[in-house]
PDB file of C-alpha atoms in Angstrom:
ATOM      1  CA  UNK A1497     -31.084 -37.377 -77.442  1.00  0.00           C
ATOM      2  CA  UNK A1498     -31.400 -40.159 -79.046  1.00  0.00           C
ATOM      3  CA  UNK A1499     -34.489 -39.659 -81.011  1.00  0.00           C
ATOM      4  CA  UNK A1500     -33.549 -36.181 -82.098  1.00  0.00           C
ATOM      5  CA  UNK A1501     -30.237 -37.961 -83.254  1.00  0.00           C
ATOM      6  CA  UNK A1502     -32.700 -39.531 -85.439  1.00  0.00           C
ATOM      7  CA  UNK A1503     -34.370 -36.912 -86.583  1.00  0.00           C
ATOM      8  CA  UNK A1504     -31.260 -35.115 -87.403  1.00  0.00           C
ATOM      9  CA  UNK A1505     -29.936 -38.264 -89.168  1.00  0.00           C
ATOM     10  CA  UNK A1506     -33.229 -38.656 -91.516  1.00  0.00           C
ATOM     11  CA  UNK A1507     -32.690 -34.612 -92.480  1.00  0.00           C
ATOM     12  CA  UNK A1508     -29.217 -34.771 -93.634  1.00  0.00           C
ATOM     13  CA  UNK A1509     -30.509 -37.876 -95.877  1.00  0.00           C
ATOM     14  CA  UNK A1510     -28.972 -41.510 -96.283  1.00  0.00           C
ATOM     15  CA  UNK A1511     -24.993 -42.261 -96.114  1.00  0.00           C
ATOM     16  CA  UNK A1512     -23.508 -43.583 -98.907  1.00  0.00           C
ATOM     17  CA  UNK A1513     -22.660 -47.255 -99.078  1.00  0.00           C
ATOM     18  CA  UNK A1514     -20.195 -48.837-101.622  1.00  0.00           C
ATOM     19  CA  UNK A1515     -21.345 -51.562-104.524  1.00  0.00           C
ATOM     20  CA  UNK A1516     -21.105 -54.685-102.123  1.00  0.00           C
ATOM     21  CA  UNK A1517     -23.319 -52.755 -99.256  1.00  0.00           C
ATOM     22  CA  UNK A1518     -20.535 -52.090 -96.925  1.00  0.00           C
ATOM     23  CA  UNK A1519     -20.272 -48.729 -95.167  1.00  0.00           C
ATOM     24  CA  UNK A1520     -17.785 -46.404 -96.863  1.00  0.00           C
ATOM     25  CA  UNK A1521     -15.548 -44.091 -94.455  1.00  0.00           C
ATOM     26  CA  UNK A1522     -17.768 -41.119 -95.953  1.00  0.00           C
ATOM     27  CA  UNK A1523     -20.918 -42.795 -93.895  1.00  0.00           C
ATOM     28  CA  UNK A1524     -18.845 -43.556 -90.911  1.00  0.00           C
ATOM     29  CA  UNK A1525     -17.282 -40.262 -90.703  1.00  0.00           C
ATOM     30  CA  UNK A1526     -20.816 -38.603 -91.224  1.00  0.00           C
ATOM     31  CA  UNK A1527     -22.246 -40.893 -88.903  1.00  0.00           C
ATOM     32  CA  UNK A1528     -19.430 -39.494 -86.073  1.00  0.00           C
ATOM     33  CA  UNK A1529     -20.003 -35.858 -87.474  1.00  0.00           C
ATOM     34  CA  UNK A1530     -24.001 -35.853 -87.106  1.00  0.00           C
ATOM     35  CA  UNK A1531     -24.023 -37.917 -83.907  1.00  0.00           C
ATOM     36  CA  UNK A1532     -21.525 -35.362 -82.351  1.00  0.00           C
ATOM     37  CA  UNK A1533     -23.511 -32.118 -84.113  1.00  0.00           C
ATOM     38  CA  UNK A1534     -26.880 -33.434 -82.433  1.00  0.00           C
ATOM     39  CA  UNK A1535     -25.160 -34.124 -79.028  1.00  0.00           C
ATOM     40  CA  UNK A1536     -24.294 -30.252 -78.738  1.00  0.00           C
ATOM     41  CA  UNK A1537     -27.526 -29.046 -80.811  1.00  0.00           C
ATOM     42  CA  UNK A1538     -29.823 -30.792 -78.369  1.00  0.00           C
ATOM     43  CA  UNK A1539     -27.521 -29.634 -75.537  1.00  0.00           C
ATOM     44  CA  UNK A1540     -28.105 -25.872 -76.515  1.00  0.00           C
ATOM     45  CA  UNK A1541     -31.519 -26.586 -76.712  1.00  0.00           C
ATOM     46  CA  UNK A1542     -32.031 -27.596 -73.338  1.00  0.00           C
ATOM     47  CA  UNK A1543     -29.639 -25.442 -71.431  1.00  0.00           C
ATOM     48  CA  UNK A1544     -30.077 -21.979 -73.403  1.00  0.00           C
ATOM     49  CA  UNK A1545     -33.258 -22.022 -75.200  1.00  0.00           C
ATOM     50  CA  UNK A1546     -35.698 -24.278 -73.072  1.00  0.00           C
ATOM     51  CA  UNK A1547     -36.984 -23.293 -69.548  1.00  0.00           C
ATOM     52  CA  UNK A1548     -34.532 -23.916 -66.772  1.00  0.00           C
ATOM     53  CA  UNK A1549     -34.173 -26.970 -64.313  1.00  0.00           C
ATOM     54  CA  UNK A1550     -36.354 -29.169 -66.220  1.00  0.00           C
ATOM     55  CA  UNK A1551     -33.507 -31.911 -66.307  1.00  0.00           C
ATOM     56  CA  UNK A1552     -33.913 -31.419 -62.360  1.00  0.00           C
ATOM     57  CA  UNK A1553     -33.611 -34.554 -60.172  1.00  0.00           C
ATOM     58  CA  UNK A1554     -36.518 -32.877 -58.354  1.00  0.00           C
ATOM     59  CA  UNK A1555     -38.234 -32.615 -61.714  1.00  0.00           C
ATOM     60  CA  UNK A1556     -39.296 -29.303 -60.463  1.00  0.00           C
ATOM     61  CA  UNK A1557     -38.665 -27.258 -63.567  1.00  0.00           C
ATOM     62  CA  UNK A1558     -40.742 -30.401 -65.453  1.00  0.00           C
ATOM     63  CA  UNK A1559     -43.519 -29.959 -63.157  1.00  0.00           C
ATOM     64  CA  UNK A1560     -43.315 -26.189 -62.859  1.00  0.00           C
ATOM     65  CA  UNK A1561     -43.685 -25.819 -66.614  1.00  0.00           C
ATOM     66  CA  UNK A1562     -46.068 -28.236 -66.755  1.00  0.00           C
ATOM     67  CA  UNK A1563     -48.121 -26.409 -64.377  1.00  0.00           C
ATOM     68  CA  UNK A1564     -47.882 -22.799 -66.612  1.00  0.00           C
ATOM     69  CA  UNK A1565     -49.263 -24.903 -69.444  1.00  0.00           C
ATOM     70  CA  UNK A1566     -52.552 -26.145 -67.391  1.00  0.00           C
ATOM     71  CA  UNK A1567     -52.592 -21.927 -66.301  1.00  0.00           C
ATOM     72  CA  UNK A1568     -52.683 -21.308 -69.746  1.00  0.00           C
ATOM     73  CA  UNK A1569     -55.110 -24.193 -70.836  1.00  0.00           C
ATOM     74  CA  UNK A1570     -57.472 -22.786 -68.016  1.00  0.00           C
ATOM     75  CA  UNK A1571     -57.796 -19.539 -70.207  1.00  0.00           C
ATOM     76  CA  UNK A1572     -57.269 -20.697 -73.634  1.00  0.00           C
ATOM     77  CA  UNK A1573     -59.574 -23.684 -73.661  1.00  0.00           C
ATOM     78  CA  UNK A1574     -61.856 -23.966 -69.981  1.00  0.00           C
ATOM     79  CA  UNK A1575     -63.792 -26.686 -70.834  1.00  0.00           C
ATOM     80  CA  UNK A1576     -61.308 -29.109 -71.648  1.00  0.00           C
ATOM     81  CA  UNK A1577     -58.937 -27.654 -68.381  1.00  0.00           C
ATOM     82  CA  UNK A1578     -62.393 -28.102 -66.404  1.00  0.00           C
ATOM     83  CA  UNK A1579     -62.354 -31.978 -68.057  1.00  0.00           C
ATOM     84  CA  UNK A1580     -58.874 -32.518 -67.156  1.00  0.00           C
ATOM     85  CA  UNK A1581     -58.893 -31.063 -63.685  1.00  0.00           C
ATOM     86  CA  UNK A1582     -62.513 -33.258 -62.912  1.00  0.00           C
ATOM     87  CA  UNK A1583     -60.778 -36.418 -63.813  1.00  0.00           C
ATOM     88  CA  UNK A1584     -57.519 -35.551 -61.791  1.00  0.00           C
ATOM     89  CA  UNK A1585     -55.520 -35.771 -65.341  1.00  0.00           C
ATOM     90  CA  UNK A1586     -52.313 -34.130 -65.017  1.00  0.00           C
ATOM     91  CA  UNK A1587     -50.576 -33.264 -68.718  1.00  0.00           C
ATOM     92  CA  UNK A1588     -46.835 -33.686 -66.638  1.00  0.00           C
ATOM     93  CA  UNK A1589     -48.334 -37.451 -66.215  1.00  0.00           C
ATOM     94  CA  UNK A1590     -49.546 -38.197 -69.560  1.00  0.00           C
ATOM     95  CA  UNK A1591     -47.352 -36.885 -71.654  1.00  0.00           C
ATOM     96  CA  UNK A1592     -44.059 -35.487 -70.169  1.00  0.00           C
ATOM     97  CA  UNK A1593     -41.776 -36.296 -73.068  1.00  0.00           C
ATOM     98  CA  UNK A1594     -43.477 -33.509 -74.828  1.00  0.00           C
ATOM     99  CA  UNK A1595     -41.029 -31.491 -72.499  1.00  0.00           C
ATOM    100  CA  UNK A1596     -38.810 -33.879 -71.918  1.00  0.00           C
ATOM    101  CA  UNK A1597     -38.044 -35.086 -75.242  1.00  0.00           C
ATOM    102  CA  UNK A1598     -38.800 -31.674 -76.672  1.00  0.00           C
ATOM    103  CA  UNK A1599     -41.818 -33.263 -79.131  1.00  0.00           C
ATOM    104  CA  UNK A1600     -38.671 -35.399 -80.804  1.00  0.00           C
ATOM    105  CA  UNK A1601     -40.568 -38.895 -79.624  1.00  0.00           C
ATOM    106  CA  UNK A1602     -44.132 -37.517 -79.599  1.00  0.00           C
ATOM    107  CA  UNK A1603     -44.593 -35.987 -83.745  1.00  0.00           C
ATOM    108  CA  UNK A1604     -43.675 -37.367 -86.784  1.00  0.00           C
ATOM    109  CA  UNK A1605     -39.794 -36.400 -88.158  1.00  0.00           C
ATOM    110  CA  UNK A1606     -41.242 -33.954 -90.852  1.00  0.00           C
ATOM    111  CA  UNK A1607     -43.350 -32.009 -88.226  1.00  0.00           C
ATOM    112  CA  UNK A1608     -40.662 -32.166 -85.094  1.00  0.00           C
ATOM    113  CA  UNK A1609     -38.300 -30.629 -87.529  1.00  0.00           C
ATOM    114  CA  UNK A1610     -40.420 -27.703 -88.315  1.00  0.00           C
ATOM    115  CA  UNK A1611     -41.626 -27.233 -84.523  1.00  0.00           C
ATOM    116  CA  UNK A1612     -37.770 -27.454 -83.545  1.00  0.00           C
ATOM    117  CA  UNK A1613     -36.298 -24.585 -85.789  1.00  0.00           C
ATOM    118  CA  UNK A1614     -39.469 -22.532 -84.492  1.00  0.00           C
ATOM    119  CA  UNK A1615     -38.217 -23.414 -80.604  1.00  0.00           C
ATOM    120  CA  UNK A1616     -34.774 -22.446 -81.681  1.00  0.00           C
ATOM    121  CA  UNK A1617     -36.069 -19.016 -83.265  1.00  0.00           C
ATOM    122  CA  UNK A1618     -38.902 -17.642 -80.258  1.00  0.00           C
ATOM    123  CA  UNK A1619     -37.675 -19.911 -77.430  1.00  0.00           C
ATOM    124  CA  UNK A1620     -39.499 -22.094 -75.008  1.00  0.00           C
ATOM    125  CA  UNK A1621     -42.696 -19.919 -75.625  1.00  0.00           C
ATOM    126  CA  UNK A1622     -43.011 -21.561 -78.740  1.00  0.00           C
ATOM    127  CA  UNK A1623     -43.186 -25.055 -77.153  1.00  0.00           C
ATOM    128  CA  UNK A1624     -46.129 -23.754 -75.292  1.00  0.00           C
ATOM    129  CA  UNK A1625     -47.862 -22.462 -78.383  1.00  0.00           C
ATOM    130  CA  UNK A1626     -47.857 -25.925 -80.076  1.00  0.00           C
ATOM    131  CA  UNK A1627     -48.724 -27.672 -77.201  1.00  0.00           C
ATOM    132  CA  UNK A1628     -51.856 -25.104 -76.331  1.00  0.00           C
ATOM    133  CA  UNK A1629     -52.858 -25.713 -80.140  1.00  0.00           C
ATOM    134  CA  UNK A1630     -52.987 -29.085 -79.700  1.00  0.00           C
ATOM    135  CA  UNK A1631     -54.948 -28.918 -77.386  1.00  0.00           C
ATOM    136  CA  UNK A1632     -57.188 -26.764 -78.351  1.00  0.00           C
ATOM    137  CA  UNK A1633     -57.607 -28.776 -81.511  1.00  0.00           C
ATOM    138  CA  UNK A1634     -58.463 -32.247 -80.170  1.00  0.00           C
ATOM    139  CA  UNK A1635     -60.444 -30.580 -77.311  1.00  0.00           C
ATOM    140  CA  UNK A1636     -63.555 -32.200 -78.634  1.00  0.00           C
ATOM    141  CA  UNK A1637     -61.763 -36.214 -77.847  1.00  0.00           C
ATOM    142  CA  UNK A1638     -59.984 -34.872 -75.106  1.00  0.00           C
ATOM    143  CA  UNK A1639     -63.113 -34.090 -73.330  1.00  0.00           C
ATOM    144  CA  UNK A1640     -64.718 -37.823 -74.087  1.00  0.00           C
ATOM    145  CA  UNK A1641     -61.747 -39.512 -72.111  1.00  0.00           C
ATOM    146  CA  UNK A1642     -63.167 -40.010 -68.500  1.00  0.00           C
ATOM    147  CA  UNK A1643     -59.966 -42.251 -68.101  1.00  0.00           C
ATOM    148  CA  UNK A1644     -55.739 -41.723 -68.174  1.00  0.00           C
ATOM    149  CA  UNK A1645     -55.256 -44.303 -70.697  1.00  0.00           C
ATOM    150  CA  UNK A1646     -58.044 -43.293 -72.648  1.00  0.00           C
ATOM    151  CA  UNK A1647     -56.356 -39.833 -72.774  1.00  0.00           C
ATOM    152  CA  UNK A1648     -53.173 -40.883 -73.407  1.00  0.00           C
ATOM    153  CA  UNK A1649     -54.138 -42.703 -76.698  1.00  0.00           C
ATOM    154  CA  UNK A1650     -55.685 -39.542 -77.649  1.00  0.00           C
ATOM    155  CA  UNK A1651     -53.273 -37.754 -77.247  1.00  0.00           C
ATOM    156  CA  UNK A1652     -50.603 -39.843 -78.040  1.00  0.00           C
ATOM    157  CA  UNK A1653     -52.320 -40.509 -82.135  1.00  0.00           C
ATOM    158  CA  UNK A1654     -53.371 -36.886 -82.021  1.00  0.00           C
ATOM    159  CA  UNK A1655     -49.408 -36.109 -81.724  1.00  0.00           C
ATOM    160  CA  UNK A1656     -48.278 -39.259 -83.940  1.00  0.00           C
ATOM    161  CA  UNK A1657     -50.710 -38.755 -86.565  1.00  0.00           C
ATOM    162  CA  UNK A1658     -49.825 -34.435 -87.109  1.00  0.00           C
ATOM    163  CA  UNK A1659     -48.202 -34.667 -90.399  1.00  0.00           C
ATOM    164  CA  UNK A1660     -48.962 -30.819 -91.303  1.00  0.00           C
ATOM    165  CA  UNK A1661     -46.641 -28.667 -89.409  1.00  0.00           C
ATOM    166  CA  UNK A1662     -47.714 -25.638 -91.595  1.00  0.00           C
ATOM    167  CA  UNK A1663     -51.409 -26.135 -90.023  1.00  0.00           C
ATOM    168  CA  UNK A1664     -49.864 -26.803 -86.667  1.00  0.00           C
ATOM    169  CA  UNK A1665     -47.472 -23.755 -86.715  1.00  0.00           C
ATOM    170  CA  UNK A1666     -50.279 -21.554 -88.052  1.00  0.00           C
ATOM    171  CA  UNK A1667     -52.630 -22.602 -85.524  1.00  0.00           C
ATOM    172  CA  UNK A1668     -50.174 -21.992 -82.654  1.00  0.00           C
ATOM    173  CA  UNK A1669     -49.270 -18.179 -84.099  1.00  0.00           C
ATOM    174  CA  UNK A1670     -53.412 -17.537 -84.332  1.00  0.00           C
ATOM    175  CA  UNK A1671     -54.596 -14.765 -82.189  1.00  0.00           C
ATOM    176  CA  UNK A1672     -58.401 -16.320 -83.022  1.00  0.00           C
ATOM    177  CA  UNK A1673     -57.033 -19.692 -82.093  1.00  0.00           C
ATOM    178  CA  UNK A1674     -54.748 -19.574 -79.411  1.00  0.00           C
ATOM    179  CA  UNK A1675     -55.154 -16.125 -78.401  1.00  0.00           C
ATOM    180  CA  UNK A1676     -52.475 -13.818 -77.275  1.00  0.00           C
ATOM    181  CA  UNK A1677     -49.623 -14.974 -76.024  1.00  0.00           C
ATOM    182  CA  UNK A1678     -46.836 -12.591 -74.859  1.00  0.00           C
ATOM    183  CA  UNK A1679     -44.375 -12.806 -72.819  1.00  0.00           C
ATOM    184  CA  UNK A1680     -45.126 -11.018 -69.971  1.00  0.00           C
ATOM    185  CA  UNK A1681     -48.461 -13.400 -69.435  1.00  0.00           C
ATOM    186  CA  UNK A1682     -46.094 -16.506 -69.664  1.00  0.00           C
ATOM    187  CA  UNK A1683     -43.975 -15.179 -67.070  1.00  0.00           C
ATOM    188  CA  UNK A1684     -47.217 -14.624 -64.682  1.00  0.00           C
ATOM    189  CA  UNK A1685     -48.606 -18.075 -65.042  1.00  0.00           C
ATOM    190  CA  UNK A1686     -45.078 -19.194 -63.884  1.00  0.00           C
ATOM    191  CA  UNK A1687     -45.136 -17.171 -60.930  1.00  0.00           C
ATOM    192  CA  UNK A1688     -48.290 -17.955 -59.738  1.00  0.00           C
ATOM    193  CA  UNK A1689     -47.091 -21.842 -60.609  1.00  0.00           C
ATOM    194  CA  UNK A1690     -44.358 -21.762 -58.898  1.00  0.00           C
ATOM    195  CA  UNK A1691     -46.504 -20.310 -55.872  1.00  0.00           C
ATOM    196  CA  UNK A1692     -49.235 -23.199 -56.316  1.00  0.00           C
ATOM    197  CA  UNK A1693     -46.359 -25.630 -56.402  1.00  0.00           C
ATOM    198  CA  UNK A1694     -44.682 -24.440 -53.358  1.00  0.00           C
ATOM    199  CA  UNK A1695     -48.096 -24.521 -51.420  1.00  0.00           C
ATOM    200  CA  UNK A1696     -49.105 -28.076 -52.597  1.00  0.00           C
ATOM    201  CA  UNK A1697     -45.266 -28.918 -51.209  1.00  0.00           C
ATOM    202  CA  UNK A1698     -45.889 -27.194 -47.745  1.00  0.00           C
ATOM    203  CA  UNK A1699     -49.413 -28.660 -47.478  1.00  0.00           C
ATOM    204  CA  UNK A1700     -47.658 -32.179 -48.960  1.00  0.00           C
ATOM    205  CA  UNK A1701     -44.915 -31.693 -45.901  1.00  0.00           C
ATOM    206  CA  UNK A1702     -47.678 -30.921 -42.889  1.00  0.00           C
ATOM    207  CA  UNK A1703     -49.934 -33.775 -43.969  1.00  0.00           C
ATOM    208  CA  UNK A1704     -46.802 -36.257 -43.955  1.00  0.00           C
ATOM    209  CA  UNK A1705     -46.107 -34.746 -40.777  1.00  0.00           C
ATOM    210  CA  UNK A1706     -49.741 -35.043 -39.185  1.00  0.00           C
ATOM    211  CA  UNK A1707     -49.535 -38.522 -40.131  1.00  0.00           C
ATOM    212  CA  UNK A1708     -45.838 -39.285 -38.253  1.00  0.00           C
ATOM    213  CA  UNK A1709     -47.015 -37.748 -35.438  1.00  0.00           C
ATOM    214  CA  UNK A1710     -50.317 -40.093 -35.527  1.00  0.00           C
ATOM    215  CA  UNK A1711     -48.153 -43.446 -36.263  1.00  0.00           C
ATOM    216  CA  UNK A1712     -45.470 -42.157 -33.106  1.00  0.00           C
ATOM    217  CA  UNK A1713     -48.671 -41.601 -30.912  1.00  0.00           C
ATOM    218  CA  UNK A1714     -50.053 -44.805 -31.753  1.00  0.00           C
ATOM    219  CA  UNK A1715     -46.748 -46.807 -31.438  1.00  0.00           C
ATOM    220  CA  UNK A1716     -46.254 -45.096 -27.821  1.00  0.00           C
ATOM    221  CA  UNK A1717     -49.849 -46.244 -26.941  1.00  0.00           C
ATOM    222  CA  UNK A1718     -49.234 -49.828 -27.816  1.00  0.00           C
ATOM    223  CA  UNK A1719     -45.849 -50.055 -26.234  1.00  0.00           C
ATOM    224  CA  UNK A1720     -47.493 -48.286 -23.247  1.00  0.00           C
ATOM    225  CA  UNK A1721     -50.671 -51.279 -22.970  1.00  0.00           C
ATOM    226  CA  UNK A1722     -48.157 -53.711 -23.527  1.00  0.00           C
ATOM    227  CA  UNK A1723     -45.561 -52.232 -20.355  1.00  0.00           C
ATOM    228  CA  UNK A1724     -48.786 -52.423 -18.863  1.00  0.00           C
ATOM    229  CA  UNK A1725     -49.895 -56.120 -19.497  1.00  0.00           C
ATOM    230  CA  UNK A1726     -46.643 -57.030 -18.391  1.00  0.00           C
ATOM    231  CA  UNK A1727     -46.885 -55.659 -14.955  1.00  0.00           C
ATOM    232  CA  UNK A1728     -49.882 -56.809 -14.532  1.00  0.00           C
ATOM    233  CA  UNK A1729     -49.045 -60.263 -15.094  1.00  0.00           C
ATOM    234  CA  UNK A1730     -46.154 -60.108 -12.840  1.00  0.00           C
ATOM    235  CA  UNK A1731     -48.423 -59.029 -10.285  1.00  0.00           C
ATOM    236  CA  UNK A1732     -50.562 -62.157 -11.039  1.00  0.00           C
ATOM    237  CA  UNK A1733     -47.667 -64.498 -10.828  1.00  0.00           C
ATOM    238  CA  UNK A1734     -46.331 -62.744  -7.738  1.00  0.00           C
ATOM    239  CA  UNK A1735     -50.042 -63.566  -6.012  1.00  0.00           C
ATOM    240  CA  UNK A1736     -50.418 -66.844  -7.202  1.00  0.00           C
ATOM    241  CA  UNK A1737     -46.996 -67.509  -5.309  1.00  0.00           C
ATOM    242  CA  UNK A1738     -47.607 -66.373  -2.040  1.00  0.00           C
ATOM    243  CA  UNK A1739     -51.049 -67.983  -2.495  1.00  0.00           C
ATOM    244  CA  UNK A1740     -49.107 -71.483  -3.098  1.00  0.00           C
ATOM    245  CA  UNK A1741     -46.639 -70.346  -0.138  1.00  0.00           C
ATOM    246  CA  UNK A1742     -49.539 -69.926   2.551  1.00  0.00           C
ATOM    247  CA  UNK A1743     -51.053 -73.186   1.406  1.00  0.00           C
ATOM    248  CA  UNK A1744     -48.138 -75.045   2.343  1.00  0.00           C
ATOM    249  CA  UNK A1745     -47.462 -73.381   5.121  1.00  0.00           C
ATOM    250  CA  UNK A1746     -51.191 -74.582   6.102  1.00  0.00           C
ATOM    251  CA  UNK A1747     -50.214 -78.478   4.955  1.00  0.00           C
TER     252      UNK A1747
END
């Protein structure tokens, strides 16, 4: 919110100040107006034009999204997917405020601008275009990182650093580029996300489970021994004191 506050600010241009440098009621009241014009602009953008649930507590729409663009890498650009996957990178780690901040922290003003009113015309399948085009277009780095930081600076300059939008948006609209990209195959990679997703979770759920049952096992086990011990020694201190009993009775 914040940073697209920002970017909203910077497009409707400096305030006015008076001849002393003080804020005029013109620059407060446009402050109010553009701060208040963001808040719902950004709000629309998240709850009617972006993918659902990705403001989840669960983050489950963030990951789930997430997970259709690394579908979509896999058959759009292999070799880096094949790079990403070998190194256990996961694009939701490195850079979720792509998604979560909509590209507002991640481009420069000029270019967020551009890649914003393109969101707000074709809808979240436009934030997948740009981010597949990026990708495809610093492939050739992306695939010399054998390390998360390493890939993070790379990606995070590659993002910083894309001052033509018109290159950007052109590249993401490229059938030779990017490739086709309809609807209907966005909405298969997010089933068959949602699918992986839910069977990493199950598999997630027995494993945790496995291992309970191993600690409660191992717990019981040790509090059995020790039961044990106990008995043993009160056994030991039950013989000792007849032992000391008939000795006496011998004296």
């Amino acid at each position: 919110y914040v940073a697209a506050f920002l970017w909203l600010a910077v497009s409707r241009g400096e305030p006015q100040e008076d001849a002393e440098g003080n804020e005029t009621g013109e620059k407060k009241a446009s402050d109010e107006e553009t701060e208040e014009t963001t808040y719902w602009l950004f709000s629309c953008l998240v709850d009617d034009v972006m993918a659902p649930e990705i403001f989840a507590r669960d983050m489950r729409g963030t990951l789930r999204e997430f997970r259709v663009l690394s579908l979509l890498l896999r058959s759009k650009t292999p070799q880096t997917h094949a790079h990403l996957a070998r190194h256990d990178m996961d694009l939701c780690m490195l850079q979720s405020k792509w998604l979560l901040c909509v590209f507002t922290d991640s481009f420069p003003a000029e270019t967020t601008a551009r890649v914003l009113d393109v969101v707000f015309a074709e809808g979240h399948k436009a934030w997948l275009r740009v981010c597949v085009a990026m990708m495809v277009a610093h492939g050739d780095a992306i695939r010399k990182a054998a390390h998360v930081p390493d890939a993070m600076a790379i990606l995070k300059r590659a993002f910083a650093e894309q001052h033509d939008a018109d290159a950007l948006l052109k590249a993401a609209h490229s059938r030779r580029w990017v490739g086709a990209f309809s609807r209907q195959v966005v909405a298969k990679a997010r089933t068959s996300a949602v699918a992986q997703l839910r069977r990493e979770a199950e598999a997630a759920a027995k494993a945790r489970a496995a291992r309970e049952s191993k600690n409660a096992r191992r717990i019981a086990e040790r509090n059995k021994k020790g039961a044990g011990g106990g008995e043993e020694a009160e056994r030991a201190v039950s013989a000792g004191e007849e032992e000391k009993n008939d000795d006496e009775k011998k004296r």
